[in-house]
XYZ file of C-alpha atoms in Angstrom:
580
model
C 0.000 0.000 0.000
C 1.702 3.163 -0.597
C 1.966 6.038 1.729
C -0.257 8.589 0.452
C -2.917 6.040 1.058
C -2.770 6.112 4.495
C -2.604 9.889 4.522
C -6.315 9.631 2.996
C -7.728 8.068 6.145
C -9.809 10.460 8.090
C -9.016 11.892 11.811
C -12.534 10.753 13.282
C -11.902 6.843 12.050
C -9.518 6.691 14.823
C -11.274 4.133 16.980
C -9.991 5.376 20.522
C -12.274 8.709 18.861
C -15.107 6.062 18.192
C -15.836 5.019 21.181
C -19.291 6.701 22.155
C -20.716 7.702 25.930
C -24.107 8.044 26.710
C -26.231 10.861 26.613
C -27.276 11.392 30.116
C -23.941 12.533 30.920
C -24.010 15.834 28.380
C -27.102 16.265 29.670
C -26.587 16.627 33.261
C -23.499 18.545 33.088
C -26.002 21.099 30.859
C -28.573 20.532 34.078
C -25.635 21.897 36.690
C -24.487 24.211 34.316
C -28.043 25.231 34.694
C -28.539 25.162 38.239
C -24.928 27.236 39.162
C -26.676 30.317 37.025
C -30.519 29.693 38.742
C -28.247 29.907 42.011
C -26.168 32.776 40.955
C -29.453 34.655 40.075
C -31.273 33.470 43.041
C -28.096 35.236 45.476
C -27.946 38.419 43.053
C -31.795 38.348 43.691
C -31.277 37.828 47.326
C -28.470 40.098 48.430
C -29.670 43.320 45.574
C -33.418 43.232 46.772
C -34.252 41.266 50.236
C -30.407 41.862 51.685
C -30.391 45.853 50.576
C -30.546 47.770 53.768
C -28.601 45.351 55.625
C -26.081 45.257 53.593
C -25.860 49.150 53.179
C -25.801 49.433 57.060
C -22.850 47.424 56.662
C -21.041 49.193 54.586
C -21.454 52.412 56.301
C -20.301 51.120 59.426
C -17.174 51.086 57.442
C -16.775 54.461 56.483
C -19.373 56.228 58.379
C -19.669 57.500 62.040
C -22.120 58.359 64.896
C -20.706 61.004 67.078
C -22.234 62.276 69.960
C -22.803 66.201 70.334
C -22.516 66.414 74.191
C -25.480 69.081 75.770
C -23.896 72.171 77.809
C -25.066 71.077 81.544
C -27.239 74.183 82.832
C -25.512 76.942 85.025
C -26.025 77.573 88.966
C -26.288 80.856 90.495
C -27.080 81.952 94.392
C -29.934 84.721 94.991
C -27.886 87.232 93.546
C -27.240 85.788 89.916
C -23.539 84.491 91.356
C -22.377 81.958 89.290
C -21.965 78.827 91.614
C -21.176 75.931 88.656
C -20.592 76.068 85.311
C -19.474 73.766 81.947
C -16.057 74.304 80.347
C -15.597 73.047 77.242
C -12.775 70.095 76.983
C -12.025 67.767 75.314
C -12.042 63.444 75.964
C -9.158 61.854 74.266
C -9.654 57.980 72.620
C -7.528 55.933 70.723
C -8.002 52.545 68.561
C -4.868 50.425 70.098
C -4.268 48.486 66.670
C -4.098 51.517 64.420
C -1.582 53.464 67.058
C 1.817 53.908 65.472
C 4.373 55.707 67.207
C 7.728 56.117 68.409
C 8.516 55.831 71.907
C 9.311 59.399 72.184
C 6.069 60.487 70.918
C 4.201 57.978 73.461
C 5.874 59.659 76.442
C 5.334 62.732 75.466
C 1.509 61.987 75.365
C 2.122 60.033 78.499
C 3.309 63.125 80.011
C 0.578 65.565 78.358
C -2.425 63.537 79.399
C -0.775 63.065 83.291
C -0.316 59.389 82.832
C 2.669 57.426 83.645
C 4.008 55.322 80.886
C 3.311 51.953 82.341
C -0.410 53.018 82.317
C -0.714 54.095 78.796
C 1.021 51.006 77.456
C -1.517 49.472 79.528
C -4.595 51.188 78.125
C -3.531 50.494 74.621
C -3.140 46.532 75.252
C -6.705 46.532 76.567
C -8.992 46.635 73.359
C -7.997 46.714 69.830
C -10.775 48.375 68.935
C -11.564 51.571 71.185
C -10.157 52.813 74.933
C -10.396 56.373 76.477
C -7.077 57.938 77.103
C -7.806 60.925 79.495
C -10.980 62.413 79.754
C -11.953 66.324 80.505
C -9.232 67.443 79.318
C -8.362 70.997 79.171
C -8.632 72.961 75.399
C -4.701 73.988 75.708
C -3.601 70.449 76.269
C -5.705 68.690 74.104
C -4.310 71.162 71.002
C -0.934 69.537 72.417
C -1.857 66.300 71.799
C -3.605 66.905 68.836
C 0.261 68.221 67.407
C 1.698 65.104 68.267
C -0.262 63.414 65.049
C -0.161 60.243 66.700
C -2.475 57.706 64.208
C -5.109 56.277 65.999
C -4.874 58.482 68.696
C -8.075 60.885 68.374
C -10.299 63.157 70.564
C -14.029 64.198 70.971
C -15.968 67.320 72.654
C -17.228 67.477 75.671
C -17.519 69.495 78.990
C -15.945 69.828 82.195
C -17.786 71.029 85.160
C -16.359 74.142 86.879
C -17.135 75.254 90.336
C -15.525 78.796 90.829
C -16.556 79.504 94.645
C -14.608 75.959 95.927
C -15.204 74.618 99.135
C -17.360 77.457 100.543
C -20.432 75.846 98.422
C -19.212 72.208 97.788
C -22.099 70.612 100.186
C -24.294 73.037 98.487
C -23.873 72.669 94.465
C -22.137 69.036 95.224
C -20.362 67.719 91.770
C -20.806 65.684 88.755
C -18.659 62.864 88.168
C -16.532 62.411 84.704
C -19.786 61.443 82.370
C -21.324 64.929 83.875
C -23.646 62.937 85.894
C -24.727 64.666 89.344
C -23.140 62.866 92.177
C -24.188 65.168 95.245
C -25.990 68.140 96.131
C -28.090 70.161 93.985
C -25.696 68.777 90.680
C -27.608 65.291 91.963
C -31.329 66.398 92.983
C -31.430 68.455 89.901
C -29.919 66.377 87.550
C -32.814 65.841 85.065
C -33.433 69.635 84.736
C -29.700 70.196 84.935
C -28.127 67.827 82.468
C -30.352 68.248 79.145
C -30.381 66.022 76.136
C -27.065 65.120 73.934
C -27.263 65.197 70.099
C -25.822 63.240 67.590
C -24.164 63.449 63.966
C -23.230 61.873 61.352
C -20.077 61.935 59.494
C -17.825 59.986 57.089
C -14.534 59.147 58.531
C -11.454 58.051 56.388
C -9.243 54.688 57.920
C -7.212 57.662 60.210
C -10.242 58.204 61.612
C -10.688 61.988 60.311
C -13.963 63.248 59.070
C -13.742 63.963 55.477
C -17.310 64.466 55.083
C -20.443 65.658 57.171
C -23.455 63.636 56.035
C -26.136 65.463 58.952
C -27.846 66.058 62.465
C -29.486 63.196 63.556
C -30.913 64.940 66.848
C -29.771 68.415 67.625
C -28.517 68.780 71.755
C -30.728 70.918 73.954
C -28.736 71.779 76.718
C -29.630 71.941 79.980
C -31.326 74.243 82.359
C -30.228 77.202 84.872
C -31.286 77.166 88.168
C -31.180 79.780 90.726
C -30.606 78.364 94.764
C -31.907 80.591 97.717
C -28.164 80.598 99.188
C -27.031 84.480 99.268
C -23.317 83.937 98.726
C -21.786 86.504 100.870
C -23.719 85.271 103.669
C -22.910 81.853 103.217
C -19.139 83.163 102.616
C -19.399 84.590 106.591
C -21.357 81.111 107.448
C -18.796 78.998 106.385
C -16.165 81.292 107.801
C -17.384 81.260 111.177
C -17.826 77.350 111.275
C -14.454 76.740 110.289
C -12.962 79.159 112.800
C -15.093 77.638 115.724
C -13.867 74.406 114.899
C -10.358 75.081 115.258
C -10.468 77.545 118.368
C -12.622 74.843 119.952
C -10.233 71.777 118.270
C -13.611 70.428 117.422
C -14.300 67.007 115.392
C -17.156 69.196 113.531
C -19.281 71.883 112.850
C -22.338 73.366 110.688
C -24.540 76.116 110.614
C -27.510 76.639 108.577
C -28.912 80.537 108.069
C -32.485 80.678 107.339
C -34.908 83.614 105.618
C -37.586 83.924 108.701
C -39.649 85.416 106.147
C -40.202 83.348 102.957
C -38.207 79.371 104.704
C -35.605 80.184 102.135
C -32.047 78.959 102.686
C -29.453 81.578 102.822
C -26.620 79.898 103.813
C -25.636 75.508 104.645
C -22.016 75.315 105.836
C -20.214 72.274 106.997
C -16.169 71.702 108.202
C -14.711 69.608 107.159
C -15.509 70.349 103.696
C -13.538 69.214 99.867
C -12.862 71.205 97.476
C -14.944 69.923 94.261
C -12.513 71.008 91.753
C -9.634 68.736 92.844
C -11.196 65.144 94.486
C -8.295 63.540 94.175
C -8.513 61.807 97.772
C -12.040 62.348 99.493
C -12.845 60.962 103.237
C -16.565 59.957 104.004
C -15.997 63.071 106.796
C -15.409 65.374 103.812
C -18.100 64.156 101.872
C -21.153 64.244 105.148
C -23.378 67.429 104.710
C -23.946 67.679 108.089
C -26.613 70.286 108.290
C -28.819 67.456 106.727
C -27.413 63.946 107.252
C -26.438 63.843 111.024
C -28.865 63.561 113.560
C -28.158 64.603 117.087
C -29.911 64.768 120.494
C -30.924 68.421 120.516
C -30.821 68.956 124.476
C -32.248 72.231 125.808
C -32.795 73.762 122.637
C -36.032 71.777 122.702
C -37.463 73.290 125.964
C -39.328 76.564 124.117
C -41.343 73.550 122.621
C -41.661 71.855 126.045
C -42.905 75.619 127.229
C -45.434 76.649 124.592
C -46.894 73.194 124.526
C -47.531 74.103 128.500
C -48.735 77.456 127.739
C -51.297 76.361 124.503
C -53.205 73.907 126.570
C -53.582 76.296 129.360
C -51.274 74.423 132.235
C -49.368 77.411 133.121
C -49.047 81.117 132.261
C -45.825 82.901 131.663
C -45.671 84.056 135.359
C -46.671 80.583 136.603
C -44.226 79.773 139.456
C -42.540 76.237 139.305
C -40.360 74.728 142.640
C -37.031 73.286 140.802
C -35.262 73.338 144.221
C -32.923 70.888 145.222
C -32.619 71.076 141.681
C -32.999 67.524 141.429
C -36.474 65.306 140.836
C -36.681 61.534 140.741
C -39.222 59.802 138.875
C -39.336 56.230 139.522
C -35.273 55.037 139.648
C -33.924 58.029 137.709
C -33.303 61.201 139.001
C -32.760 64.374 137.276
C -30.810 66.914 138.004
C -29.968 70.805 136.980
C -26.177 71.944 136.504
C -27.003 74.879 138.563
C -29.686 74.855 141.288
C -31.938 77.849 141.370
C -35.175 76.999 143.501
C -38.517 78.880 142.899
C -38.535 79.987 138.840
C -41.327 80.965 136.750
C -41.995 79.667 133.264
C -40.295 82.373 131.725
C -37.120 81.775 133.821
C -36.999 78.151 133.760
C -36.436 79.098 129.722
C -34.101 81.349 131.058
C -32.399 79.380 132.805
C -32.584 76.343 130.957
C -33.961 74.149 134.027
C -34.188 70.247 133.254
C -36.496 70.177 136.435
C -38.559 73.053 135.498
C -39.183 71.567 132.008
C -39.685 68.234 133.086
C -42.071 68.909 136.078
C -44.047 71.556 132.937
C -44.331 67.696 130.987
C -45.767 65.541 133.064
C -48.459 68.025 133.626
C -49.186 66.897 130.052
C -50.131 64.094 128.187
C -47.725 62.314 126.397
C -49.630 62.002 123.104
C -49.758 66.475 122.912
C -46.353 66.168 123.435
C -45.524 63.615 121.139
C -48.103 65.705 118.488
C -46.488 69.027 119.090
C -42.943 67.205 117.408
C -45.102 65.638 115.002
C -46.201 69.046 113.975
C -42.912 70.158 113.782
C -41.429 67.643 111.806
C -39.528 65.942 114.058
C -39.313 62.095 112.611
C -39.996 63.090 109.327
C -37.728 63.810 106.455
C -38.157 67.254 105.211
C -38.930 67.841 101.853
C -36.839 70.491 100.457
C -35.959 68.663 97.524
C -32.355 67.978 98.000
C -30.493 64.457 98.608
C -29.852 63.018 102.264
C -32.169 64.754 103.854
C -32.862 62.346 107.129
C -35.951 62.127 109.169
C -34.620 61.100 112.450
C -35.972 59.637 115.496
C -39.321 60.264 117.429
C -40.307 57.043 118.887
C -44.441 56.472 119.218
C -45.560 58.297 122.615
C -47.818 54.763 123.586
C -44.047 53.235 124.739
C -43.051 56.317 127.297
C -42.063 55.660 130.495
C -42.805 58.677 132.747
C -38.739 59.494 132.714
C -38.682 59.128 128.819
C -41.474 61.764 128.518
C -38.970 64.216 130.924
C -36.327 63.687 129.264
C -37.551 63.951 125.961
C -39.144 67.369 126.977
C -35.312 69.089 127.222
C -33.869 67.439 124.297
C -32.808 63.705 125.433
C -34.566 60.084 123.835
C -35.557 61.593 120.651
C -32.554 62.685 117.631
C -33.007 65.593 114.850
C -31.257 67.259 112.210
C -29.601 70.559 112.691
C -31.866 71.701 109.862
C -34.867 70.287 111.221
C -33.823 72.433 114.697
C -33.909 75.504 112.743
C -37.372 74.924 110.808
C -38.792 74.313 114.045
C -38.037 77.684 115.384
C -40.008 79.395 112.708
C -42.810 78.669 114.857
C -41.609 81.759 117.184
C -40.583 84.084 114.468
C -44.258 83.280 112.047
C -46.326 83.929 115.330
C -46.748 80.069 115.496
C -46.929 78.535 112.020
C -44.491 76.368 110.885
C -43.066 77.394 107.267
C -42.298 75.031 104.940
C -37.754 75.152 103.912
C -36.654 75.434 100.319
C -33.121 75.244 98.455
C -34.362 77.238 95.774
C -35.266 81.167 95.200
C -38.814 81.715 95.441
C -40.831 84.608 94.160
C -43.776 84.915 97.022
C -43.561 83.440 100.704
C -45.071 79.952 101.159
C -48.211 79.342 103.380
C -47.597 78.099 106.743
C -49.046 75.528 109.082
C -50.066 76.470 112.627
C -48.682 74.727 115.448
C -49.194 77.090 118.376
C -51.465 80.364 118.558
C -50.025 83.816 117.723
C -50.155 84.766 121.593
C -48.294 81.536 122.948
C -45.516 82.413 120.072
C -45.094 85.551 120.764
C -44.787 85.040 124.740
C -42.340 82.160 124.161
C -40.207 84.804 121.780
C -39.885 86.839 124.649
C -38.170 83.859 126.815
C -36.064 83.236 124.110
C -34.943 86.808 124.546
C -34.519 86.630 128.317
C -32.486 83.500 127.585
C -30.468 85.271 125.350
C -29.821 87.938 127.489
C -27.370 89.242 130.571
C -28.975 86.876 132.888
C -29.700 83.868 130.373
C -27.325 81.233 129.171
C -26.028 82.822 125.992
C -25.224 86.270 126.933
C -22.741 85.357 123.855
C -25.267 85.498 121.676
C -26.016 89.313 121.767
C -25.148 91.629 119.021
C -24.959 95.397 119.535
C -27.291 96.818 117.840
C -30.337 93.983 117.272
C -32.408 92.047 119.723
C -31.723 88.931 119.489
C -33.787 85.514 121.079
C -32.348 81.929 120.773
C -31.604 78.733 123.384
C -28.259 77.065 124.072
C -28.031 73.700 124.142
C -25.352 71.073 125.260
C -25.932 67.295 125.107
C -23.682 64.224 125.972
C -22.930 61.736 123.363
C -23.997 58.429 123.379
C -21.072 55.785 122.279
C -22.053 52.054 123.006
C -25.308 52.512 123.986
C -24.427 55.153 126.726
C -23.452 58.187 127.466
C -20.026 59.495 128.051
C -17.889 62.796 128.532
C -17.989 63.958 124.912
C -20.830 66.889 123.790
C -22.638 68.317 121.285
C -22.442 72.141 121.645
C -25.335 73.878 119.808
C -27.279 77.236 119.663
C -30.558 77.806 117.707
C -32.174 81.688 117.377
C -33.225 84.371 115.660
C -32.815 88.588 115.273
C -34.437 91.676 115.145
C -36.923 90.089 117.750
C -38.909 92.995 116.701
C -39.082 91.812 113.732
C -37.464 88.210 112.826
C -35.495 88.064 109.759
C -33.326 85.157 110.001
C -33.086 81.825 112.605
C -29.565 80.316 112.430
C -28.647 77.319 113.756
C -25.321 76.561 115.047
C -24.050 72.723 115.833
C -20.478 72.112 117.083
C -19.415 68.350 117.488
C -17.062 67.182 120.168
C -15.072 70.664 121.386
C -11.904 69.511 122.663
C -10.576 72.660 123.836
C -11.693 72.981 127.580
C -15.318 74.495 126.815
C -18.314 72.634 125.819
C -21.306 74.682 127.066
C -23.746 75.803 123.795
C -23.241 79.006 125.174
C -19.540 79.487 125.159
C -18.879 77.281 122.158
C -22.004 77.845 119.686
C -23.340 81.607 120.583
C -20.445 83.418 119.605
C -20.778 81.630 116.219
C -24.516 82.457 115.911
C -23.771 86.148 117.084
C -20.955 86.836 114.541
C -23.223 85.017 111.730
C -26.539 86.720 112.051
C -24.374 90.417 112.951
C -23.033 89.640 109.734
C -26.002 88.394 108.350
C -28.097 91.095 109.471
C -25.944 93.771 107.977
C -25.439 92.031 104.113
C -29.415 92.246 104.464
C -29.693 95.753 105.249
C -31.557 94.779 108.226
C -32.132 98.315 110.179
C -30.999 97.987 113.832
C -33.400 97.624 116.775
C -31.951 98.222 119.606
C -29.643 100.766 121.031
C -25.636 100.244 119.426
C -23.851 98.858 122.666
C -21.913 96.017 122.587
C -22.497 93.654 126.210
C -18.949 92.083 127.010
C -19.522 89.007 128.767
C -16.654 87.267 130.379
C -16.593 83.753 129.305
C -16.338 82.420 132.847
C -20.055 84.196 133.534
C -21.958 81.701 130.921
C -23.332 78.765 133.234
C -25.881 76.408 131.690
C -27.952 73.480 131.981
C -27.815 70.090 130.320
C-alpha cells in the first residue's frame, strides 16, 4: 500500500475517537451548568433586593460615624445671679490600640501631656484593639498639644468639664458631677434631670485615620440643659462657712455646721459644713469630707427643745408665763432616775426656767401633760420626718411612738434627750416663734412669694415664748454670747452628751438655735459644734459666739435696720453657766 494512502484516512476513524458515551452525561453537566446560574441569580436576587438595607448598614459602618454632640449642663447661680457651677468646654481623648503607630518618644510625650505614667498608657492600649479612652476632661490647651503630636489612631471628641468657681465654701451646696457629667451630690444630683439636658448626635464619614472627610447630617440636635437659681445668698454663706471653720479650730472640734435661714419666705441663705472638699480637685475624698452635716447627722438636741416643752404648757392652758414652778434641790426623781440641773436655782417661773434652761422646770411643765400632745407638738414640727426640700440626704430622724413612754422618757424627751433631729430640722422648728406660730415650709431654691404656713401654736403663745427666748439670750440667760450690739436677738443654748455604746459618756454636742431683730425676725440660724476639745463645751460658750458673729453679719449684708440701742455687752466667758 503506498503512503499517500494512508494519509487519505480520516481523523474521526480513529477508533480510541469512536468510542461513544451516553447521553445522560451531556445532559446533566447542561442541568448543573443550569442550576450554578438559577443559584447565581437566586443570590444576586437575594443580596440586591431582600439583603439591601442590611447590607448598606454594613457598609457604612465602614466608612461612616455616629458622634455624639454632648449638651452644655445648665448653670447655677445663688440669689444674687452668682455663678456657683458652670461647663467648660474640653475635650475626651480615645484611641483605637491596633491603628496606634508611634515612636517611643512620641508615646511619652503623650504620656506626660495627658498626666499618665508610661506603664499606664502602654496598659490602656493593650486593653482593646478596637476603642479605649485615654484621658478624659481634658483641658482645650492640652488637648491642642496632643492633637500636634499626630499620633495615628490616637483621636479626641468634645465634651464638657464642670467648673465650680466659689470651691469649698459651696461644695455641700452645688455638690459635683462625676466624669460622664452625671450629678453625684448636692443640687448637681437632685437636679440632675433639669440640669443635664439632652445630647445630640451626627453623622459623618470618617477616612481609615479616623478623620472626618465628610459631614453627612444632624441626627438629633442637643438641647442643653437648664439654669437654676438656689436661695443661698453667697456673701452670707461666705461669713457662714467662715465662722464654722474658725469655731472648729479655736474649739479643736471634730465638727461643725450652721444653717442661716430667711424667717420670712423658709428660704435657705446659707448651709455650711467643716470639714468640707474642694470639688474642683477630688483627688482623695474621706466619708468626713463628703457628710453634709446640716442634713445627714442627727443629734440629740438637748435644751434647745425646751421653748417647745414651754409653749406646749402654755397652749393647753397648764401654766401662764408668770406661773411659778419649785425646781429646788434642783434635782427630781421619777421612779429610779433622778434628774438633776447643773445649777440649782429653787422657785422659777416659766419664763425663767427658759431662762435658765432648768431640766427640772421643764420636766415637772411635761408631766403636767399628756404624752400624746407632746408627742403631736414634734409631730407638727417635723420631728421624725424627712423634710422635703428637695435635695439628697435629707434624714428624718428619730421620734419614737408616745404609747411606749415611760414617765422618765417623757422628761427627758421634753429638754432634748430620747428623741434625735437634724440641725436643719432644729432651725425649721423655730419658725414657729418668728411666724407667730406657724411652721413654714424650707426650700433650696429662690422663690418669688412666701409659702403658706401651718399652725402649730397660737399667735399669743408664740409671741410670749419669743420673749423667753430673749430673756435666755440675754445678761442673765445662758447665751449672753449670743447678743449683738445693735439687734435684739432671742435663741436657746443647748449642750448634750454623746452616746457611744449605747451610753453616754464625757464627749458633747455644743449647739445654739435663734433668731434677730426680735422685733421683727429676719433670720433663725442654727449653730451645731461636734465634740469641742478645747476645755469648753457649754452651747453658750462654744455655739453663741458663732450664731452672734453670723446673724451680725447676716443682718448687715441684708440691710436689716438695727433695733436696739448700738452697745456692745462684754460678757466674760467664765459668767456663761448652763444646763444640760
Amino acid at each position: 500500500m503506498s503512503r499517500n494512502a494512508g494519509r487519505n484516512v480520516p481523523f474521526a476513524s480513529n477508533p480510541l475517537l469512536r468510542v461513544k458515551l451516553p447521553a445522560y452525561r451531556s445532559q446533566v453537566v447542561m442541568l448543573l451548568v443550569a442550576l450554578a446560574f438559577v443559584a447565581l441569580g437566586a443570590r444576586a436576587v437575594w443580596l440586591q433586593v431582600f439583603s439591601q438595607n442590611f447590607l448598606q448598614k454594613q457598609g457604612e459602618l465602614r466608612y461612616t460615624r455616629t458622634l455624639e454632640l454632648p449638651a452644655s449642663r445648665g448653670k447655677i447661680f445663688d440669689r444674687n445671679g452668682v455663678v456657683l457651677a458652670s461647663s467648660l468646654p474640653a475635650r475626651a481623648v480615645w484611641a483605637i490600640p491596633d491603628e496606634v503607630e508611634a515612636d517611643p518618644q512620641r508615646l511619652a510625650a503623650l504620656a506626660k501631656l495627658l498626666g499618665l505614667e508610661r506603664r499606664e498608657l502602654a496598659r490602656k492600649l493593650a486593653e482593646d484593639g478596637s476603642f479605649v479612652y485615654l484621658k478624659r476632661q481634658v483641658e482645650a490647651a492640652v488637648a491642642e498639644q496632643v492633637a500636634a503630636l499626630k499620633i495615628p489612631g490616637v483621636h479626641q471628641q468634645r465634651e464638657y468639664k464642670r467648673h465650680y468657681p466659689q470651691g469649698e465654701t459651696f461644695a455641700h451646696v452645688v455638690g459635683f458631677t462625676n466624669v460622664e457629667d452625671v450629678g453625684q451630690e448636692g443640687v448637681e444630683l437632685a437636679k440632675n434631670v433639669d440640669l443635664a439636658g439632652r445630647s445630640g448626635s451626627r453623622r459623618v464619614i470618617r477616612d481609615r485615620l479616623g478623620r472626618v472627610i465628610e459631614d453627612v447630617g444632624a441626627v438629633r440636635e442637643p438641647h442643653n440643659g437648664n439654669d437654676l437659681a438656689l436661695s443661698i445668698d453667697g456673701k452670707i454663706q461666705f461669713l457662714a462657712f467662715e465662722a464654722v471653720r474658725e469655731a472648729v479650730r479655736a474649739h479643736k472640734a471634730k465638727a461643725g455646721a450652721a444653717v442661716v435661714i430667711d424667717a420670712r419666705s423658709g428660704e435657705v441663705l446659707a448651709l455650711a459644713n467643716w470639714p468640707t472638699y474642694n470639688p474642683n480637685q477630688r483627688g482623695e475624698l474621706s466619708g468626713a469630707q463628703l457628710r453634709n452635716r446640716v442634713i445627714t447627722d442627727t443629734f440629740e438636741p438637748g435644751s434647745t427643745m425646751k421653748p417647745f416643752t414651754a409653749a406646749l404648757a402654755l397652749e393647753l392652758g397648764k401654766v401662764r408665763p408668770d406661773t411659778v414652778i419649785q425646781t429646788a434641790p434642783g434635782r427630781l426623781t421619777i421612779g429610779a432616775h433622778t434628774i438633776g440641773d447643773a445649777h440649782p436655782h429653787g422657785a422659777l417661773t416659766v419664763e425663767e426656767v427658759v431662762q435658765k434652761s432648768s431640766n427640772v422646770g421643764t420636766a415637772k411643765l411635761a408631766l403636767t401633760m399628756p404624752a400624746q400632745k407632746m408627742w403631736e407638738m414634734y409631730t407638727a414640727l417635723g420631728l421624725g420626718q424627712a423634710p422635703r426640700i428637695g435635695f439628697p440626704g435629707a434624714v428624718a430622724g428619730r421620734v419614737r411612738p408616745y404609747r411606749s413612754w415611760r414617765p422618765i422618757e417623757q422628761a427627758t424627751m421634753s429638754y432634748g434627750y430620747g428623741l434625735s433631729v437634724s440641725l436643719l430640722q432644729l432651725a425649721r422648728a423655730y419658725t414657729v416663734f418668728t411666724g407667730d406660730g406657724e411652721l413654714l415650709p424650707l426650700t433650696m431654691y429662690k422663690i418669688d412669694a412666701p409659702p403658706q404656713g401651718e399652725r402649730v401654736v397660737g399667735v399669743q403663745t408664740a409671741r410670749a415664748v419669743r420673749h423667753m427666748l430673749e430673756l435666755a439670750a440675754g445678761p442673765g440667760g445662758t447665751a449672753p454670747q449670743a447678743q449683738i450690739a445693735g439687734y435684739r436677738v432671742a435663741g436657746k443654748t443647748g449642750t448634750a452628751h454623746k452616746r457611744e455604746g449605747g451610753k453616754y459618756v464625757n464627749k458633747y454636742l455644743s449647739s445654739f438655735v435663734g433668731f434677730a431683730p426680735v422685733s421683727d425676725p429676719r433670720v433663725i440660724v442654727a449653730v451645731m459644734v461636734d465634740e469641742p476639745g478645747a476645755g469648753k463645751y457649754y452651747g453658750g460658750q462654744v455655739a453663741a459666739p458663732v450664731f452672734a458673729r453670723i446673724v451680725g453679719d447676716s443682718l448687715r449684708t441684708l440691710r436689716v435696720p438695727p433695733d436696739a440701742p448700738l452697745a456692745q455687752l462684754v460678757v466674760p466667758a467664765e459668767a456663761v453657766k448652763e444646763s444640760m
